[in-house]
Amino acid sequence: MTRRAIISGTGSALPRTCVTNEELAERVDTTDEWIRERTGITMRYIAEHDELTSTLAIDASRRALEAANMQASDIDLIIVATATPDQTFPATATKVQAALGNHGCTAFDVAAVCSGFLYAMQVVDSMIRANSATNALVIGSETFSRILDWEDRTTCVLFGDGAGAVVLSAQDDAGDNTGILACQMHADGRHHDLLYVDGGPSTTKTVGKLRMKGREVFRHAVVNLAEVMRETLAQAGLSLADIDWVVPHQANARILDATARKLGLKAEQVVVTVDKHANTSAASVPLALDTAIRDGRIKRGDILVLEAMGGGFTWGACIVRY
Ligand code: ACO
């Protein structure tokens, strides 16, 4: 019998402070109109000093555990996908583990920037199939506001902070084909210079700031995302007509539209939260997933495609029957 990773609960968390485009335009040389037209973003949440990547991750995890009707002690694997950890080490996952009161389970971080949550899903899927985990908490959590150059209007208007968490549980497939059906991840390090942080412990001994060539990233994103979605559908033995919802990385409404158009998907099938959350990197897919599950759009039995692309470049897609 096939052992599968099924979604047993989701949760999310946002910082207390919301910053609208108009408010941002008081501090940065930009306008609500420019941001809205180019990106679809109207607001974003920005973490205060006491709100860390770990605290957002902990809040999102508690909500996911509650939705799954589970205790922290039921969890035997915690993975945090983040590019903005609390510290260079130890892994933010170990802080989450301690705060939840789980002692002893496997806990580590995954660094694949905006694709980090998808990479973590594939790791959990493999570990559950291999009998190395039974109930896993997979979290995307970021405080990108800490690595933005607030003098660079071409990047600082695009990002926000937040966290999303999913409990994935092992279940023997009873013939209903529920859970993660296929995952495909890719990376191409030749594109390092198109999206990166200009610092790090081993280079500058500083944290650094985000740098991006937006136009080139856009071009690669549309091609890579459409390709990897097709590839993952083929792995699952499904076609585009089988998809109920696409839950994409929320980078930019125009990337979402262009990718959906390239594949021939309807705009109504795409979960969009970039307008309210902006780009929250590894948190964006689980935040969007939790939003659409809680507002009743995504229902049990629906077939979802989760997809993301980020710095590296890294990109990937996961097909799940919810
Ligand atoms: N406010 C006002 N004007 C601005 C702003 C701003 N915030 N930023 C740039 N401009 C100006 C530029 O100075 C330029 O002016 P000029 O023509 O007088 O020189 C003009 O707007 C056009 O600038 P471009 O950078 O060419 O604008 P473009 O149409 O390419 O849009 C954007 C920029 C929105 C970043 C777009 O390239 C994009 O969406 N790229 C994808 C980036 C992305 O989503 N990355 C994340 C994916 S991966 C990840 O999530 C980490």
Short mmCIF file of C-alpha atoms and ligand atoms in Angstrom, two decimals:
data_model
loop_
_atom_site.label_atom_id
_atom_site.label_comp_id
_atom_site.label_asym_id
_atom_site.label_seq_id
_atom_site.Cartn_x
_atom_site.Cartn_y
_atom_site.Cartn_z
CA MET A 1 0.00 0.00 0.00
CA THR A 2 1.32 3.50 -0.86
CA ARG A 3 2.19 5.67 2.12
CA ARG A 4 1.36 9.31 1.38
CA ALA A 5 1.81 12.70 3.04
CA ILE A 6 -1.62 14.26 3.53
CA ILE A 7 -2.41 17.82 4.67
CA SER A 8 -4.02 17.50 8.10
CA GLY A 9 -4.01 21.19 9.06
CA THR A 10 -2.84 24.64 8.02
CA GLY A 11 -2.20 27.92 9.83
CA SER A 12 -0.69 31.34 9.21
CA ALA A 13 0.44 34.47 11.00
CA LEU A 14 1.05 38.09 10.03
CA PRO A 15 2.82 40.88 11.90
CA ARG A 16 0.66 43.44 13.77
CA THR A 17 1.51 46.37 11.49
CA CYS A 18 0.05 46.79 8.03
CA VAL A 19 1.63 49.37 5.70
CA THR A 20 -0.43 50.55 2.71
CA ASN A 21 1.12 51.79 -0.54
CA GLU A 22 0.09 55.34 0.40
CA GLU A 23 1.87 55.04 3.76
CA LEU A 24 4.96 53.65 2.05
CA ALA A 25 4.92 56.56 -0.44
CA GLU A 26 5.44 58.93 2.51
CA ARG A 27 8.86 57.32 3.13
CA VAL A 28 9.90 56.04 -0.32
CA ASP A 29 9.91 57.84 -3.71
CA THR A 30 6.97 55.87 -5.15
CA THR A 31 3.20 56.01 -5.67
CA ASP A 32 0.24 53.74 -4.93
CA GLU A 33 -0.56 53.82 -8.66
CA TRP A 34 2.93 52.60 -9.75
CA ILE A 35 2.99 49.74 -7.22
CA ARG A 36 -0.59 48.66 -7.93
CA GLU A 37 -0.20 48.73 -11.73
CA ARG A 38 3.15 46.92 -11.89
CA THR A 39 2.60 44.36 -9.12
CA GLY A 40 -1.02 44.25 -7.89
CA ILE A 41 0.21 44.95 -4.34
CA THR A 42 -1.91 47.34 -2.22
CA MET A 43 -0.44 46.67 1.25
CA ARG A 44 2.01 44.51 3.17
CA TYR A 45 2.67 43.56 6.82
CA ILE A 46 5.96 44.65 8.37
CA ALA A 47 7.36 43.01 11.52
CA GLU A 48 8.08 45.15 14.61
CA HIS A 49 11.33 44.57 16.56
CA ASP A 50 9.72 41.98 18.83
CA GLU A 51 8.29 40.02 15.88
CA LEU A 52 10.89 37.57 14.59
CA THR A 53 10.87 34.90 11.91
CA SER A 54 10.62 32.37 14.77
CA THR A 55 7.69 34.11 16.55
CA LEU A 56 5.67 34.30 13.31
CA ALA A 57 6.54 30.64 12.63
CA ILE A 58 5.44 29.63 16.14
CA ASP A 59 2.07 31.41 15.82
CA ALA A 60 1.42 29.86 12.39
CA SER A 61 2.43 26.41 13.73
CA ARG A 62 0.07 26.63 16.72
CA ARG A 63 -2.82 27.42 14.35
CA ALA A 64 -1.87 24.54 12.02
CA LEU A 65 -1.67 22.10 14.97
CA GLU A 66 -5.08 23.27 16.20
CA ALA A 67 -6.57 22.81 12.70
CA ALA A 68 -5.05 19.31 12.57
CA ASN A 69 -6.37 18.59 16.07
CA MET A 70 -2.86 17.64 17.18
CA GLN A 71 -0.44 18.38 20.03
CA ALA A 72 3.16 19.46 19.50
CA SER A 73 4.19 16.09 20.98
CA ASP A 74 2.55 14.33 17.99
CA ILE A 75 5.13 15.95 15.65
CA ASP A 76 8.33 14.06 14.77
CA LEU A 77 9.76 16.43 12.11
CA ILE A 78 9.90 20.24 11.92
CA ILE A 79 11.26 22.07 8.87
CA VAL A 80 11.37 25.85 8.59
CA ALA A 81 11.91 27.27 5.11
CA THR A 82 13.44 30.72 5.45
CA ALA A 83 16.03 33.08 4.02
CA THR A 84 15.72 35.36 7.05
CA PRO A 85 16.50 33.13 10.06
CA ASP A 86 16.61 34.67 13.56
CA GLN A 87 20.36 33.95 13.62
CA THR A 88 22.88 32.38 11.23
CA PHE A 89 22.69 29.36 13.53
CA PRO A 90 21.10 27.46 15.20
CA ALA A 91 18.27 26.66 12.83
CA THR A 92 15.07 28.63 13.44
CA ALA A 93 13.29 25.25 13.45
CA THR A 94 14.94 24.43 16.79
CA LYS A 95 13.53 27.66 18.32
CA VAL A 96 10.09 26.73 17.03
CA GLN A 97 10.46 23.24 18.45
CA ALA A 98 11.44 24.53 21.91
CA ALA A 99 8.62 27.10 21.99
CA LEU A 100 6.03 24.49 21.04
CA GLY A 101 7.30 22.23 23.84
CA ASN A 102 8.41 19.39 21.60
CA HIS A 103 11.72 17.92 22.69
CA GLY A 104 13.76 15.53 20.62
CA CYS A 105 12.19 15.46 17.15
CA THR A 106 14.18 16.19 13.97
CA ALA A 107 14.28 19.96 13.32
CA PHE A 108 16.17 21.89 10.65
CA ASP A 109 15.92 24.80 8.20
CA VAL A 110 15.80 24.73 4.42
CA ALA A 111 17.28 27.62 2.42
CA ALA A 112 15.86 27.88 -1.10
CA VAL A 113 14.49 31.43 -0.74
CA CYS A 114 11.00 31.78 -2.28
CA SER A 115 10.96 28.08 -3.30
CA GLY A 116 11.97 27.00 0.22
CA PHE A 117 8.50 25.87 1.28
CA LEU A 118 8.17 23.71 -1.86
CA TYR A 119 11.62 22.19 -1.30
CA ALA A 120 10.60 21.43 2.32
CA MET A 121 7.36 19.78 1.11
CA GLN A 122 9.41 17.47 -1.11
CA VAL A 123 11.75 16.58 1.77
CA VAL A 124 8.76 15.78 4.02
CA ASP A 125 7.06 13.77 1.26
CA SER A 126 10.23 11.69 0.80
CA MET A 127 10.73 11.17 4.55
CA ILE A 128 7.10 10.15 5.08
CA ARG A 129 7.22 7.71 2.15
CA ALA A 130 10.49 6.29 3.55
CA ASN A 131 8.90 5.79 6.98
CA SER A 132 11.30 8.33 8.57
CA ALA A 133 8.49 10.67 9.71
CA THR A 134 4.81 10.38 10.62
CA ASN A 135 3.59 13.90 11.43
CA ALA A 136 5.63 16.83 10.13
CA LEU A 137 5.30 20.56 10.59
CA VAL A 138 6.50 22.36 7.49
CA ILE A 139 6.70 26.10 7.86
CA GLY A 140 7.58 29.04 5.61
CA SER A 141 8.43 32.10 7.66
CA GLU A 142 10.16 35.34 6.72
CA THR A 143 10.99 38.83 7.91
CA PHE A 144 12.23 40.12 4.54
CA SER A 145 11.74 43.72 5.74
CA ARG A 146 15.02 43.24 7.66
CA ILE A 147 17.05 42.62 4.47
CA LEU A 148 15.45 45.27 2.25
CA ASP A 149 17.34 48.35 1.13
CA TRP A 150 14.72 50.99 1.98
CA GLU A 151 16.61 53.42 -0.32
CA ASP A 152 16.00 51.14 -3.33
CA ARG A 153 12.45 51.74 -4.53
CA THR A 154 12.72 49.05 -7.21
CA THR A 155 12.80 46.31 -4.53
CA CYS A 156 11.56 47.61 -1.16
CA VAL A 157 7.96 48.12 -2.31
CA LEU A 158 7.62 44.47 -3.37
CA PHE A 159 8.08 42.51 -0.14
CA GLY A 160 6.33 41.87 3.19
CA ASP A 161 6.65 39.65 6.30
CA GLY A 162 4.60 36.65 7.42
CA ALA A 163 4.45 32.91 8.03
CA GLY A 164 2.42 29.89 6.97
CA ALA A 165 2.50 26.34 8.35
CA VAL A 166 1.17 22.96 7.25
CA VAL A 167 0.93 19.69 9.20
CA LEU A 168 1.66 16.80 6.83
CA SER A 169 0.74 13.35 8.12
CA ALA A 170 1.46 9.83 6.92
CA GLN A 171 -1.55 7.94 5.65
CA ASP A 172 -1.82 4.68 3.78
CA ASP A 173 -3.61 5.36 0.50
CA ALA A 174 -7.04 3.81 0.72
CA GLY A 175 -7.54 4.19 -3.04
CA ASP A 176 -8.74 7.81 -2.89
CA ASN A 177 -5.39 9.22 -4.06
CA THR A 178 -5.25 11.90 -1.32
CA GLY A 179 -2.09 13.80 -0.31
CA ILE A 180 1.08 14.81 -2.14
CA LEU A 181 0.94 13.18 -5.59
CA ALA A 182 4.08 14.61 -7.22
CA CYS A 183 6.91 17.09 -6.58
CA GLN A 184 9.57 18.47 -8.93
CA MET A 185 12.30 20.85 -7.76
CA HIS A 186 15.01 22.56 -9.82
CA ALA A 187 17.90 24.99 -9.40
CA ASP A 188 20.19 26.85 -11.79
CA GLY A 189 22.99 28.62 -9.93
CA ARG A 190 24.18 30.43 -13.06
CA HIS A 191 21.49 33.06 -12.33
CA HIS A 192 22.86 33.93 -8.88
CA ASP A 193 23.39 37.60 -9.80
CA LEU A 194 19.80 38.26 -10.84
CA LEU A 195 18.44 37.86 -7.29
CA TYR A 196 20.68 37.67 -4.23
CA VAL A 197 21.68 39.26 -0.92
CA ASP A 198 24.93 41.25 -1.02
CA GLY A 199 26.27 39.95 2.29
CA GLY A 200 26.75 36.85 4.42
CA PRO A 201 28.87 35.37 7.22
CA SER A 202 31.53 33.95 4.90
CA THR A 203 31.78 36.89 2.50
CA THR A 204 31.18 40.27 4.15
CA LYS A 205 30.49 39.07 7.72
CA THR A 206 27.27 41.10 7.51
CA VAL A 207 23.69 40.14 6.73
CA GLY A 208 23.49 42.16 3.49
CA LYS A 209 20.59 43.58 1.50
CA LEU A 210 18.41 42.11 -1.23
CA ARG A 211 19.42 42.95 -4.82
CA MET A 212 17.32 42.06 -7.86
CA LYS A 213 17.18 42.59 -11.61
CA GLY A 214 13.38 42.55 -11.69
CA ARG A 215 12.83 42.43 -15.42
CA GLU A 216 15.07 39.37 -15.95
CA VAL A 217 13.57 37.58 -12.94
CA PHE A 218 10.10 38.15 -14.39
CA ARG A 219 11.08 36.64 -17.75
CA HIS A 220 12.63 33.50 -16.22
CA ALA A 221 9.76 33.08 -13.73
CA VAL A 222 7.02 32.79 -16.36
CA VAL A 223 8.96 30.23 -18.46
CA ASN A 224 10.24 28.12 -15.55
CA LEU A 225 6.95 28.01 -13.65
CA ALA A 226 4.86 26.99 -16.66
CA GLU A 227 7.42 24.27 -17.51
CA VAL A 228 7.68 22.81 -14.01
CA MET A 229 3.89 22.73 -13.60
CA ARG A 230 3.57 20.71 -16.82
CA GLU A 231 6.39 18.40 -15.71
CA THR A 232 4.80 17.80 -12.27
CA LEU A 233 1.36 17.14 -13.76
CA ALA A 234 2.93 14.55 -16.07
CA GLN A 235 4.63 12.89 -13.07
CA ALA A 236 1.24 12.68 -11.32
CA GLY A 237 -0.42 11.34 -14.48
CA LEU A 238 -2.79 14.34 -14.54
CA SER A 239 -3.64 17.03 -17.08
CA LEU A 240 -4.34 20.76 -16.76
CA ALA A 241 -8.07 20.02 -16.88
CA ASP A 242 -7.75 18.09 -13.58
CA ILE A 243 -6.51 21.13 -11.63
CA ASP A 244 -8.97 22.84 -9.28
CA TRP A 245 -6.61 25.47 -7.81
CA VAL A 246 -3.17 26.88 -8.42
CA VAL A 247 -1.59 28.17 -5.19
CA PRO A 248 1.39 30.11 -6.51
CA HIS A 249 4.27 31.96 -4.94
CA GLN A 250 2.89 35.48 -4.56
CA ALA A 251 5.62 37.58 -6.20
CA ASN A 252 3.65 39.76 -8.54
CA ALA A 253 0.09 39.65 -9.92
CA ARG A 254 1.46 40.07 -13.45
CA ILE A 255 3.64 36.94 -13.12
CA LEU A 256 0.58 35.02 -11.87
CA ASP A 257 -1.55 36.23 -14.81
CA ALA A 258 1.16 35.59 -17.42
CA THR A 259 1.85 32.06 -16.09
CA ALA A 260 -1.86 31.17 -15.97
CA ARG A 261 -2.32 32.51 -19.51
CA LYS A 262 0.70 30.57 -20.81
CA LEU A 263 -0.83 27.36 -19.45
CA GLY A 264 -4.40 28.17 -20.48
CA LEU A 265 -5.71 28.21 -16.89
CA LYS A 266 -8.58 30.46 -15.81
CA ALA A 267 -7.67 33.47 -13.63
CA GLU A 268 -10.43 32.37 -11.16
CA GLN A 269 -8.49 29.15 -10.47
CA VAL A 270 -5.46 31.05 -9.17
CA VAL A 271 -5.33 31.91 -5.45
CA VAL A 272 -4.12 35.52 -5.21
CA THR A 273 -3.04 37.09 -1.92
CA VAL A 274 -0.16 39.24 -3.20
CA ASP A 275 -2.50 42.26 -3.10
CA LYS A 276 -2.69 42.05 0.72
CA HIS A 277 0.57 40.29 1.71
CA ALA A 278 3.03 41.40 -1.02
CA ASN A 279 5.91 38.95 -1.62
CA THR A 280 6.63 37.07 1.62
CA SER A 281 9.18 34.71 0.00
CA ALA A 282 9.04 31.19 1.55
CA ALA A 283 5.91 32.13 3.52
CA SER A 284 3.83 33.10 0.52
CA VAL A 285 2.61 29.66 -0.65
CA PRO A 286 1.53 28.38 2.82
CA LEU A 287 -0.01 31.80 3.63
CA ALA A 288 -2.05 31.69 0.41
CA LEU A 289 -2.96 28.03 1.00
CA ASP A 290 -4.19 28.70 4.54
CA THR A 291 -6.15 31.77 3.37
CA ALA A 292 -7.99 29.82 0.65
CA ILE A 293 -8.67 26.82 2.93
CA ARG A 294 -10.04 29.02 5.74
CA ASP A 295 -12.25 31.12 3.44
CA GLY A 296 -13.74 27.92 2.00
CA ARG A 297 -12.44 28.18 -1.58
CA ILE A 298 -10.28 25.04 -1.31
CA LYS A 299 -12.29 21.98 -0.29
CA ARG A 300 -11.35 18.39 0.59
CA GLY A 301 -10.78 16.38 -2.60
CA ASP A 302 -9.65 19.40 -4.67
CA ILE A 303 -6.47 19.01 -6.72
CA LEU A 304 -3.98 21.80 -6.01
CA VAL A 305 -0.79 22.83 -7.76
CA LEU A 306 1.62 24.67 -5.46
CA GLU A 307 4.46 26.42 -7.29
CA ALA A 308 7.28 28.86 -6.59
CA MET A 309 10.45 30.38 -7.96
CA GLY A 310 13.14 32.32 -6.13
CA GLY A 311 16.78 33.31 -5.77
CA GLY A 312 19.40 30.84 -6.97
CA PHE A 313 17.42 30.44 -9.17
CA THR A 314 15.41 27.72 -7.51
CA TRP A 315 11.92 26.67 -8.60
CA GLY A 316 9.49 23.84 -8.21
CA ALA A 317 5.92 22.58 -8.06
CA CYS A 318 3.94 20.13 -5.95
CA ILE A 319 0.61 18.51 -6.79
CA VAL A 320 -1.62 17.67 -3.84
CA ARG A 321 -5.10 16.26 -3.54
CA TYR A 322 -6.34 18.13 -0.44
N1 ACO B 1 7.95 53.58 -7.76
C1 ACO B 1 7.95 54.40 -8.83
N2 ACO B 1 8.73 54.20 -9.91
C2 ACO B 1 9.55 53.15 -9.89
C3 ACO B 1 9.61 52.26 -8.80
C4 ACO B 1 8.76 52.51 -7.70
N3 ACO B 1 8.73 51.72 -6.63
N4 ACO B 1 10.52 51.30 -9.07
C5 ACO B 1 11.02 51.57 -10.29
N5 ACO B 1 10.43 52.68 -10.79
C6 ACO B 1 10.67 53.30 -12.08
C7 ACO B 1 12.07 53.04 -12.60
O1 ACO B 1 12.97 53.97 -12.07
C8 ACO B 1 11.88 53.20 -14.08
O2 ACO B 1 11.85 54.57 -14.39
P1 ACO B 1 12.55 55.12 -15.73
O3 ACO B 1 11.79 54.47 -16.84
O4 ACO B 1 12.33 56.60 -15.63
O5 ACO B 1 13.96 54.69 -15.64
C9 ACO B 1 10.46 52.66 -14.32
O6 ACO B 1 9.80 52.70 -13.05
C10 ACO B 1 10.46 51.26 -14.86
O7 ACO B 1 11.32 50.45 -14.07
P2 ACO B 1 11.52 48.91 -14.36
O8 ACO B 1 12.37 48.30 -13.31
O9 ACO B 1 11.92 48.72 -15.77
O10 ACO B 1 10.01 48.43 -14.15
P3 ACO B 1 9.33 47.09 -14.60
O11 ACO B 1 8.20 47.38 -15.49
O12 ACO B 1 10.31 46.03 -15.02
O13 ACO B 1 8.67 46.61 -13.22
C11 ACO B 1 9.07 45.10 -11.38
C12 ACO B 1 9.52 46.36 -12.10
C13 ACO B 1 7.69 45.33 -10.81
C14 ACO B 1 10.06 44.78 -10.28
C15 ACO B 1 9.02 43.94 -12.43
O14 ACO B 1 10.24 43.85 -13.13
C16 ACO B 1 8.77 42.64 -11.79
O15 ACO B 1 7.68 42.39 -11.30
N6 ACO B 1 9.76 41.71 -11.78
C17 ACO B 1 9.65 40.47 -11.11
C18 ACO B 1 10.30 40.64 -9.82
C19 ACO B 1 9.74 39.71 -8.83
O16 ACO B 1 8.54 39.56 -8.69
N7 ACO B 1 10.65 39.10 -8.12
C20 ACO B 1 10.32 38.24 -7.13
C21 ACO B 1 10.29 36.85 -7.70
S1 ACO B 1 11.44 35.87 -6.97
C22 ACO B 1 11.26 36.18 -5.37
O17 ACO B 1 10.14 36.21 -4.93
C23 ACO B 1 12.40 36.40 -4.54
#
